Coordinates of C-alpha atoms in Angstrom, one line a residue:
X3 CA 136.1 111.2 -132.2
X4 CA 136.6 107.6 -130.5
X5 CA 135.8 107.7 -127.1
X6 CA 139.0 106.8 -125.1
X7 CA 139.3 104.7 -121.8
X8 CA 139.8 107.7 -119.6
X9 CA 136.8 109.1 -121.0
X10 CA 134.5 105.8 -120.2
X11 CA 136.0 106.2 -116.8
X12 CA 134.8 109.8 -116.4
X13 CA 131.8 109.2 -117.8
X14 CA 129.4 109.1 -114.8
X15 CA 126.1 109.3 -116.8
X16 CA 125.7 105.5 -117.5
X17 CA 126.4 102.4 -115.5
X18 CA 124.9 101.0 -112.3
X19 CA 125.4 104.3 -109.5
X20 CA 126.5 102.1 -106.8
X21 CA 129.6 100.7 -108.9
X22 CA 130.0 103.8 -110.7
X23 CA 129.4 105.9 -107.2
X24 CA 132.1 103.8 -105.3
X25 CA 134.8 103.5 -107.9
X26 CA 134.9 107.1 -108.3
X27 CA 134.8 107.4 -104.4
X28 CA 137.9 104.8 -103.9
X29 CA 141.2 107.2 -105.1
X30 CA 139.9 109.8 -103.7
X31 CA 139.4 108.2 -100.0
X32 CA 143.5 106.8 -100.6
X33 CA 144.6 110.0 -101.0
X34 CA 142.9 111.7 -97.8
X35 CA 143.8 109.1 -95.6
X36 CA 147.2 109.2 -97.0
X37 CA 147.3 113.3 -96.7
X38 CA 145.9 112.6 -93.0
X39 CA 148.5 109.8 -92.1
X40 CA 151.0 112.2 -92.1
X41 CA 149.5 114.2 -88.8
X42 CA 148.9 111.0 -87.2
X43 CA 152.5 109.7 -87.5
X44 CA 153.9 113.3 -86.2
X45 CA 151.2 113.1 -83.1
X46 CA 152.5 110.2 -82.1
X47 CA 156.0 110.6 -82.3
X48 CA 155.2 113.9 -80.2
X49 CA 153.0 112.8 -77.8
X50 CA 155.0 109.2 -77.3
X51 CA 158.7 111.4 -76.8
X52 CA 157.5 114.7 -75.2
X53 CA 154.3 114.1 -73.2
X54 CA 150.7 115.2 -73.0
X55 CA 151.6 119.0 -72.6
X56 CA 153.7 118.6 -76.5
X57 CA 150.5 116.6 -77.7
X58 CA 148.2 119.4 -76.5
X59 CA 150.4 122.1 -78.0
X60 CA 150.6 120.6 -81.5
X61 CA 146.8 120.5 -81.2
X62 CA 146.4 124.1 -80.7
X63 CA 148.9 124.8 -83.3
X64 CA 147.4 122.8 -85.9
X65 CA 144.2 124.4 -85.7
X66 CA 145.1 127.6 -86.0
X67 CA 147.4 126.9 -88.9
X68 CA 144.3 125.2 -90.5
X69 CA 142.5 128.6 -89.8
X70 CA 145.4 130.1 -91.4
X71 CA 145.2 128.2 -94.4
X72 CA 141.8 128.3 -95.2
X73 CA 142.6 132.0 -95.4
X74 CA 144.2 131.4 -98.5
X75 CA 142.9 127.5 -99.2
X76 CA 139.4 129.2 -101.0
X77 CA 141.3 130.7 -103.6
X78 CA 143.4 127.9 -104.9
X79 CA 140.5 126.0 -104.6
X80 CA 138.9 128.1 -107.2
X81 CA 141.4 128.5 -109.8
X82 CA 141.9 124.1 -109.4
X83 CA 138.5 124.7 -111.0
X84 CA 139.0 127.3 -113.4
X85 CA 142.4 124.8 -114.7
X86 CA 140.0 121.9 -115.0
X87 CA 137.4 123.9 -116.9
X88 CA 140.3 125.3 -119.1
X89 CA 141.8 122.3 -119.7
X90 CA 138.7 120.6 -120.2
X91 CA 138.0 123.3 -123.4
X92 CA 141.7 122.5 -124.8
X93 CA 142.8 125.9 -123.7
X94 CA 146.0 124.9 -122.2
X95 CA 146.9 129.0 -122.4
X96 CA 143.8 130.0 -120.1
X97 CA 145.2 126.7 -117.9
X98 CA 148.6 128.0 -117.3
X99 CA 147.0 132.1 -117.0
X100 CA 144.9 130.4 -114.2
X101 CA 147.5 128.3 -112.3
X102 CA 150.4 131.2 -112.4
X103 CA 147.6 133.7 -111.2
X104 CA 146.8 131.5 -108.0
X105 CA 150.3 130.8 -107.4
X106 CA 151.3 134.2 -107.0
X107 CA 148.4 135.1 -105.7
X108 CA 148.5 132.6 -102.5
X109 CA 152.3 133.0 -102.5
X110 CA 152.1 136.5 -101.5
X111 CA 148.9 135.7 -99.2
X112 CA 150.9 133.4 -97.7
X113 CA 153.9 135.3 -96.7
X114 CA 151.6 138.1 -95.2
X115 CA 149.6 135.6 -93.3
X116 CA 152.9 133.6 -91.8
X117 CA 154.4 137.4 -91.0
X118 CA 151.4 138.2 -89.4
X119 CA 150.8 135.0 -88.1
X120 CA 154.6 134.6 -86.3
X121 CA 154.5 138.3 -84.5
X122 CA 150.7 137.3 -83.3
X123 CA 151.5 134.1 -82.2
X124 CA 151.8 134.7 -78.4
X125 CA 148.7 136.7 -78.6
X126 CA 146.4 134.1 -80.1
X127 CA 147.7 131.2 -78.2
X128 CA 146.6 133.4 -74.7
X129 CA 143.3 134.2 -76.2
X130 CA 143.0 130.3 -77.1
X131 CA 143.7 130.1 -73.3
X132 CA 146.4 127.4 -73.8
X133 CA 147.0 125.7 -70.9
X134 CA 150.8 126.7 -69.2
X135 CA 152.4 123.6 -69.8
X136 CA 151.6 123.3 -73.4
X137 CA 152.3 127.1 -73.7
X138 CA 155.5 127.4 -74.4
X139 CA 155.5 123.9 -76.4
X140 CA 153.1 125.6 -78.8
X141 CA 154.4 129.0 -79.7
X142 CA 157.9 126.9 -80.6
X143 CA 156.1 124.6 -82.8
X144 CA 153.7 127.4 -84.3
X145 CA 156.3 129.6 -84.8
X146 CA 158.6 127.3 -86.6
X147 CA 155.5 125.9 -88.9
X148 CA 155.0 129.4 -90.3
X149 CA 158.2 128.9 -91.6
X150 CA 157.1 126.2 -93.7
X151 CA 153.7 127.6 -94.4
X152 CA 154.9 129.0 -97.9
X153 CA 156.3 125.9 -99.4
X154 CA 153.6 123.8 -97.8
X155 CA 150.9 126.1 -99.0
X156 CA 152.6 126.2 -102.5
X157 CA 153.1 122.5 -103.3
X158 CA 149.4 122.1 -102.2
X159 CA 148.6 124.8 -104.9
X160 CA 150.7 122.9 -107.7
X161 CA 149.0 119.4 -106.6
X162 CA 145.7 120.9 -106.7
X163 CA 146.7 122.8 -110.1
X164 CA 148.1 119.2 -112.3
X165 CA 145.5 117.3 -110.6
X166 CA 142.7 120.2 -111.7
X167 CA 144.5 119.2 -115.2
X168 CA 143.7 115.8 -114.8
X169 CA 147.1 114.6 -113.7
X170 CA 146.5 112.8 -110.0
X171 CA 149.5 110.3 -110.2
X172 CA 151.7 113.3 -109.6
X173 CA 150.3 114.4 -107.0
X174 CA 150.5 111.1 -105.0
X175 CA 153.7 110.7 -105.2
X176 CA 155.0 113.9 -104.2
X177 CA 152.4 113.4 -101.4
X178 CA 154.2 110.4 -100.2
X179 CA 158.0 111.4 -100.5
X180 CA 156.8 114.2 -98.2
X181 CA 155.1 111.9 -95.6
X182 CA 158.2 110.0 -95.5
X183 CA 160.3 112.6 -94.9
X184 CA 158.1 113.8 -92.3
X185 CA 157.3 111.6 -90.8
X186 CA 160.9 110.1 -91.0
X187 CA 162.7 113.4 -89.7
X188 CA 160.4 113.8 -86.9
X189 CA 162.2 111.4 -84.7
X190 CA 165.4 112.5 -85.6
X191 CA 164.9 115.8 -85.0
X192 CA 163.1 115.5 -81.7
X193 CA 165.8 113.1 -80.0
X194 CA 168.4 114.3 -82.3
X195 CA 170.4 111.5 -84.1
X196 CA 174.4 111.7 -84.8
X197 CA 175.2 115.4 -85.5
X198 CA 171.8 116.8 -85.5
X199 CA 171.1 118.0 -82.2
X200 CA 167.6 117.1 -79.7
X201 CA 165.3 120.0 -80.5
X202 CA 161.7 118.8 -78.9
X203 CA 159.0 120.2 -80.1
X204 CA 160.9 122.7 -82.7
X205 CA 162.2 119.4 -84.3
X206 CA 158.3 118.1 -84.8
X207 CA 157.9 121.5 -87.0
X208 CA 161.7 121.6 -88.0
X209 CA 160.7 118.4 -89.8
X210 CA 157.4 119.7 -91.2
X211 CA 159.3 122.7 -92.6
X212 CA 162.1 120.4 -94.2
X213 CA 159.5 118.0 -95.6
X214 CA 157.8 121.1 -97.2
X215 CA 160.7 122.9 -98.9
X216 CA 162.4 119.8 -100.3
X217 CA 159.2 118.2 -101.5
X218 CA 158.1 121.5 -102.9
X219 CA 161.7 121.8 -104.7
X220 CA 161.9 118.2 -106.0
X221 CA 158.1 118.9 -107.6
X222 CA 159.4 122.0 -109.3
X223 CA 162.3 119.7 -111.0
X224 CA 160.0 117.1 -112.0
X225 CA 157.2 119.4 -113.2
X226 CA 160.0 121.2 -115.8
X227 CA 161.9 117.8 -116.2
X228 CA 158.6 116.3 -118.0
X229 CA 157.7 119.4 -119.2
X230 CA 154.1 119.0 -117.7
X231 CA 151.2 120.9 -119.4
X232 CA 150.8 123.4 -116.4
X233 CA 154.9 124.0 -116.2
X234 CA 155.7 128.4 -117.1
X235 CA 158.4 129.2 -118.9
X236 CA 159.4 132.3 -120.7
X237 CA 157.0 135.0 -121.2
X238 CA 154.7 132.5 -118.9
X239 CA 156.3 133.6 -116.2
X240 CA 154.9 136.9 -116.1
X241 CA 151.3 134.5 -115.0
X242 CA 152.5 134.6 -111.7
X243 CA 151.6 138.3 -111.7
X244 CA 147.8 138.4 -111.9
X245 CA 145.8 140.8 -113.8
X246 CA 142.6 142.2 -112.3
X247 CA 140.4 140.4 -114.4
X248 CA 142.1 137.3 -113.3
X249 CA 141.9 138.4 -109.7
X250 CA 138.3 138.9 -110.1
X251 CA 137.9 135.6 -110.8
X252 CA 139.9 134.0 -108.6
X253 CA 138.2 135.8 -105.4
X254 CA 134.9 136.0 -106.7
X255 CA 134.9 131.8 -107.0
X256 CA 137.1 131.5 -104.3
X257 CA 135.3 133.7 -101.5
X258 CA 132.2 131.3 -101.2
X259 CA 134.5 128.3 -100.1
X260 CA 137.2 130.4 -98.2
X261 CA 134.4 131.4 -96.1
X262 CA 133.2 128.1 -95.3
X263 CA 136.3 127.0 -94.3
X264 CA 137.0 130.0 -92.5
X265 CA 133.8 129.8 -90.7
X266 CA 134.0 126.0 -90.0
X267 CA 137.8 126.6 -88.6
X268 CA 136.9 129.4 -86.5
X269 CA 134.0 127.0 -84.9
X270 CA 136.9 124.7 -84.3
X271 CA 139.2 127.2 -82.3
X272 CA 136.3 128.7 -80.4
X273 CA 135.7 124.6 -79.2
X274 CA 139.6 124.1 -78.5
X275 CA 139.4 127.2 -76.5
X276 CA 136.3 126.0 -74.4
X277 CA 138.4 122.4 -74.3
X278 CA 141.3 124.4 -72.8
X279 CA 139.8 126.2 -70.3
X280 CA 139.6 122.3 -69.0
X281 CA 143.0 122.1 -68.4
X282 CA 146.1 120.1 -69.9
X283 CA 145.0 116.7 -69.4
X284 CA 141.7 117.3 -71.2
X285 CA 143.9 119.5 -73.9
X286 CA 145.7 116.5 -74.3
X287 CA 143.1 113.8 -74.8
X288 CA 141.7 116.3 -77.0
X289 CA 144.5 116.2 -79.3
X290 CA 144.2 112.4 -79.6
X291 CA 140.8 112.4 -80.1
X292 CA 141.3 115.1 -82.7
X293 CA 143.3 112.2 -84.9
X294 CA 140.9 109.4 -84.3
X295 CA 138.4 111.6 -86.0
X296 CA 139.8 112.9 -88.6
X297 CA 139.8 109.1 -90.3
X298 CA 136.1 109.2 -89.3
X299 CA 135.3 112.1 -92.0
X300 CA 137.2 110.3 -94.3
X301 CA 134.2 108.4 -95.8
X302 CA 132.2 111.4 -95.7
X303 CA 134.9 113.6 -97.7
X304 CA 135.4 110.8 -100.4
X305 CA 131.8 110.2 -101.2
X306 CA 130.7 113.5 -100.7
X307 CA 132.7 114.9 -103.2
X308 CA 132.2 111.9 -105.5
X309 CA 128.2 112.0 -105.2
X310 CA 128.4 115.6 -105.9
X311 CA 130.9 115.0 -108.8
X312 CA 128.7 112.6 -110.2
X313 CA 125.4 114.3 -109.7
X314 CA 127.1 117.5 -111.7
X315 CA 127.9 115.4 -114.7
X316 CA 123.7 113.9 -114.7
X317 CA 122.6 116.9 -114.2
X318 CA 124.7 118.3 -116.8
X319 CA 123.3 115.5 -119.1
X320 CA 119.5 116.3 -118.1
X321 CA 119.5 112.7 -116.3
X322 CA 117.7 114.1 -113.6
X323 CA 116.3 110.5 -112.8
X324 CA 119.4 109.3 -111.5
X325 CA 120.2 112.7 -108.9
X326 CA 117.9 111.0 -106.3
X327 CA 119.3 107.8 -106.9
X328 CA 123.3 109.0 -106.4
X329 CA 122.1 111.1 -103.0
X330 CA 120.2 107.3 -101.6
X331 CA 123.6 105.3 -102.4
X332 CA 126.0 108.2 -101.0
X333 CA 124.5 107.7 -98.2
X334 CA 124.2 104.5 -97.6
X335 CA 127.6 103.9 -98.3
X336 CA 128.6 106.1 -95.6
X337 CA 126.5 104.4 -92.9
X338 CA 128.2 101.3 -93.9
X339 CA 131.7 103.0 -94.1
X340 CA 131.9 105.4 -91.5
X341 CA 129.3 103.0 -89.1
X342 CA 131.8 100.3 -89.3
X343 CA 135.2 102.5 -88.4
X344 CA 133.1 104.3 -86.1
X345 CA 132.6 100.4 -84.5
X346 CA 135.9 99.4 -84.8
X347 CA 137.7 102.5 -83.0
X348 CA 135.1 102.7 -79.9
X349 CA 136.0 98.8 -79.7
X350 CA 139.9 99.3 -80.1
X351 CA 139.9 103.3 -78.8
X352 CA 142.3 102.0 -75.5
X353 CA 145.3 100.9 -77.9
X354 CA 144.6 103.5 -80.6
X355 CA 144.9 106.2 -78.2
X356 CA 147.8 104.1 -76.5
X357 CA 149.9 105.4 -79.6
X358 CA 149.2 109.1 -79.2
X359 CA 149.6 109.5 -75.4
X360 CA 151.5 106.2 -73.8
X361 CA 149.8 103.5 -72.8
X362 CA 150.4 105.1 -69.3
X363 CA 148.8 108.3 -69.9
X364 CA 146.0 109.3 -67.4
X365 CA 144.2 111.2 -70.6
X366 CA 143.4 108.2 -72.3
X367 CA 140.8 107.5 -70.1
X368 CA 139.2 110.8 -70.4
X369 CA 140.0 111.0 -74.5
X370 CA 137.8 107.0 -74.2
X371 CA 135.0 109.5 -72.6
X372 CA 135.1 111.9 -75.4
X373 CA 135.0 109.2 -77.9
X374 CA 131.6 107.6 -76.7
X375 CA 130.1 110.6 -76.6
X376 CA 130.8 112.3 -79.7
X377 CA 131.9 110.0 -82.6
X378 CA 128.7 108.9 -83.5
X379 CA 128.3 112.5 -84.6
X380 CA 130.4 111.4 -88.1
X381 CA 127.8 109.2 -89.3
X382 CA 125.1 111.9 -89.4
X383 CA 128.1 114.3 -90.7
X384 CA 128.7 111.8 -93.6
X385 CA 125.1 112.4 -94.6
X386 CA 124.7 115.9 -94.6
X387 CA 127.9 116.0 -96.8
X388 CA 126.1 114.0 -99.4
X389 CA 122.9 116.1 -99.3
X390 CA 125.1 119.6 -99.6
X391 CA 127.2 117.4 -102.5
X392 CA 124.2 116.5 -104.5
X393 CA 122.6 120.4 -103.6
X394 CA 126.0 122.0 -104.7
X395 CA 126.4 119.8 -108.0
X396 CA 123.8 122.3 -109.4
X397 CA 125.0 125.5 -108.1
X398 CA 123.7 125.5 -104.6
X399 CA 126.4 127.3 -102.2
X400 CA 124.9 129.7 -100.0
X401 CA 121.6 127.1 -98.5
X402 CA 124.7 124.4 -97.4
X403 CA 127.1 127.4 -95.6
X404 CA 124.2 128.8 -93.9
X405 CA 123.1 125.5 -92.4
X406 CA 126.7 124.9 -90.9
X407 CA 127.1 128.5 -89.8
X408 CA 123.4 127.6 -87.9
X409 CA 124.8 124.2 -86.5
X410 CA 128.2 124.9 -85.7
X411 CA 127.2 128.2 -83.7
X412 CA 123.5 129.2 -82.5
X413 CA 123.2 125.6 -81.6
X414 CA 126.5 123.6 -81.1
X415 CA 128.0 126.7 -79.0
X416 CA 124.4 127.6 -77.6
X417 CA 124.1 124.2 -76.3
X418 CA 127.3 124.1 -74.7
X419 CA 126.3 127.3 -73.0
X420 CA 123.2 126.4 -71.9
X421 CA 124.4 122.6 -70.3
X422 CA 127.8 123.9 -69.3
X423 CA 126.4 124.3 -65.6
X424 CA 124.8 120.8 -65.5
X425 CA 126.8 119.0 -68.0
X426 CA 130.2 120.4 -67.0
X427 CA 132.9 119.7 -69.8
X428 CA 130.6 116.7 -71.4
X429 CA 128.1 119.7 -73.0
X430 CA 131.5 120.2 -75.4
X431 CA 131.7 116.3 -76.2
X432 CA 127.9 116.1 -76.6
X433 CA 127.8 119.5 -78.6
X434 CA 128.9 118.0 -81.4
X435 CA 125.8 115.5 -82.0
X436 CA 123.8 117.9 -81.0
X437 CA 125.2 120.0 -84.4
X438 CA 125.5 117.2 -86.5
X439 CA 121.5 116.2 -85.7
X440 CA 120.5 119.6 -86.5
X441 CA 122.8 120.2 -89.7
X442 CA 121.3 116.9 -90.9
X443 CA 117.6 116.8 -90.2
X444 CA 117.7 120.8 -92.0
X445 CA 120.4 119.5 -95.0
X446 CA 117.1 117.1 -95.3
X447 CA 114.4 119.3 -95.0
X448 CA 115.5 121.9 -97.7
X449 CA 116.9 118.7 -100.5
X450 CA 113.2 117.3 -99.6
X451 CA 111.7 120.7 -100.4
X452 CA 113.1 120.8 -104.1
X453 CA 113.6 123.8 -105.1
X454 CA 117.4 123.5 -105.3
X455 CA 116.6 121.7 -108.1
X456 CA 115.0 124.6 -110.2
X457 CA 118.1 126.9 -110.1
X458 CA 118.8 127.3 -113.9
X459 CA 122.7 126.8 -114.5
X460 CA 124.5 127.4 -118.0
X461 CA 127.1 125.8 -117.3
X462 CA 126.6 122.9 -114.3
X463 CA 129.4 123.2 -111.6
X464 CA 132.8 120.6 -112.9
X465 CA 133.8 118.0 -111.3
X466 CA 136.5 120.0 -109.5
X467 CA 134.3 122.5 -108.5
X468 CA 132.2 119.8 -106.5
X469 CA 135.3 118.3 -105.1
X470 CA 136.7 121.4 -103.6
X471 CA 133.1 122.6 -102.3
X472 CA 133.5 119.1 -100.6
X473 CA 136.2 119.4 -99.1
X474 CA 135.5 123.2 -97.7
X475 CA 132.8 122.0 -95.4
X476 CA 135.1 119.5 -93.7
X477 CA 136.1 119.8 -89.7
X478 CA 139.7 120.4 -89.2
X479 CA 139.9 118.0 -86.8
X480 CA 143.8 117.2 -86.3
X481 CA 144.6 118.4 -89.5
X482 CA 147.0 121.2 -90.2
X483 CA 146.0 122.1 -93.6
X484 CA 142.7 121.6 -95.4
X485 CA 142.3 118.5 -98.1
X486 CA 143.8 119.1 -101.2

């Protein structure tokens, strides 16, 4: 059979790594900082019209909706895996049987969670200890996101699903028509514009919630327009209901990265609740810190998942020669990447955080504080994700999530603990290097040690399957939902 372009271009057994490493790196990078944008853009248009108690609400809100999601994020992740491995065989059937089971799998997830999640919304913002300012501005916004949390949730699953099938144009371009509309109706529906009323806060999520169902309508129409591999029609339809040897599957694959997420996003809201016990100012400067960072893992995500990608395919191939090789290059691409944005926002941080709180804002000054003393953290992130990547690309899960569970609360939270009295609020700031050094330096120990390399895999994890383990072990930052 004649080897076609697409094929050279996944092949990522031969070549120099660096080239190879980077070019692979490169769309995916695009498309998180695209995803990301969108949260930015709403942050600012929030925190610019409504004030630093809006701002502070949105970044409670946000990370509990990311908790939320990573509830049901693990198990799309997993069958985005099980569609690439399907579709990889030719067995577009087994594709379709694995993306209708996740669908209406999540689907129904999702409506429990946002139930759930809209009576018990007063409740977890109180045990959050949400400053009173930003109180009521959050359990608006929350409450009006969980509206949208099933159409978001589900055109993430169907992106996830035709790019798993090896279709990422698709993706990208329903990713942008909802960050313009976003992003777009946020202003509107905050100020209110001709007919459409000033709503605040609700009109930040109001726009979310539009964004989400139109985008997710307009994908259905194109995905049965162009008849798309993954589309159900017919008999196909009964997919959506999966059997129990699906759901096996689904939970048994997806229960490893649901947990790290899970585990991850509950170290976030324990921090946000420490930050708000600060007060609203600090809540705040927080919030706009929270955006500044999330481009900081952006580096880390992209060649993480690529490295690991990469090193599943030589491994795969018995080109064992080249696994050290990938891991050396990972990470010195991220010291160049994420060293140089982490130079260029400490030197620029005043007008960057300008846009998120007013160039006015007393919080900018502390949110400057914050920056100094944590983002440094990123670059020793960006290394450990290449170490776990390259571990993971042969099957190693359980080492990598213990690590993070070590870091992010024994040490990160004991530190705080322990300085809190001398420190004040800086131990939470200076917690976060103090978790990063320690995931790193024992992420280096155990790929040193080896014997991740003796587990004895049938079938080496795809290059979905790396991706999505990537992205599991990411911090939520000021995201809303995980990467996808």
């Amino acid at each position: 059979m004649a080897t076609t372009a697409q094929d050279k271009r996944r092949d990522l057994t031969s070549g120099t790594i660096s080239r190879t490493l980077l070019l692979f790196a490169l769309p995916t990078l695009a498309s998180n900082i695209l995803q990301s944008l969108n949260g930015s853009i709403n942050s600012i248009w929030v925190g610019r019209f409504l004030g630093e108690g809006a701002l502070a609400a949105t970044a409670n809100a946000n990370l509990i909706m990311f908790l939320l999601f990573s509830a049901v994020f693990g198990f799309g992740m997993a069958a985005t895996v099980m569609v690439g491995q399907a579709v990889g065989r030719r067995d577009l059937n087994a594709a379709r049987v694995a993306f209708g089971s996740a669908l209406g799998f999540c689907f129904l997830l999702s409506l429990i969670v946002a139930t759930v999640g809209w009576i018990t919304a007063p409740a977890i913002l109180t045990a959050l200890a949400t400053p009173g300012p930003a109180y009521d501005f959050a359990l608006i916004y929350l409450r009006v996101i969980f509206l949208a949390m099933p159409a978001s949730l589900m055109s993430v699953m169907i992106m996830m699903g035709l790019r798993g099938a090896g279709d990422s144009i698709t993706p990208l371009w329903f990713m942008i028509l909802s960050v313009i509309l976003d992003s777009g109706l946020n202003p509107v529906f905050i100020l209110g514009v001709g007919p459409v009323p000033a709503m605040g806060i609700a009109g930040s999520a109001a726009a979310t919630a539009v964004a989400g169902y139109v985008s997710l309508a307009a994908l259905l129409v194109y995905v049965y327009r162009k008849d798309l591999p993954l589309r159900l029609r017919g008999r196909e339809l009964a997919y959506l209901f999966p059997s129990a040897a699906q759901l096996k599957i689904i939970i048994t694959k997806g229960f490893p990265m649901g947990l790290q997420m899970i585990v991850i996003s509950t170290a976030g809201l324990i921090m946000i609740g420490l930050v708000n016990r600060e007060g609203l100012l600090t809540s705040a400067a927080y919030g706009a810190a929270q955006q500044l960072w999330t481009y900081l893992q952006m580096p880390a995500m992209a060649i993480g998942a690529a490295a690991s990608a990469m090193a599943a395919q030589n491994i795969g191939a018995g080109r064992w020669d080249r696994v050290n090789g990938i891991a050396s290059r990972g990470m010195a691409f991220n010291v160049l990447m994420t060293g140089s944005l982490i130079i260029l926002m400490l030197a620029f941080d005043r007008p960057a955080l300008a846009l998120f709180l007013g160039s006015g804002s007393p919080a900018i000054d502390l949110a400057r504080h914050m920056q100094f003393l944590a983002s440094w953290s990123f670059l020793l992130f960006g290394l450990t994700m290449v170490l776990f990547g390259t571990m993971r690309a042969n099957g190693v899960v359980f080492t990598p999530l213990l690590i993070l569970i070590a870091a992010l609360y024994p040490v990160r939270l004991g530190f705080y603990h322990l300085a809190y009295p001398t420190l004040g609020a800086d131990a939470i700031w200076l917690s976060f290097p103090v978790g990063s050094i320690t995931s790193f330096i024992l992420a280096g120990i155990y790929y040193l040690q080896g014997s991740w390399r003796a587990t004895k895999l049938l079938v080496p994890p795809d290059e979905e399957e790396c991706r999505e383990q990537t992205n599991a072990a990411t911090e939520p930052t000021g995201r809303m939902a995980p990467t996808g």
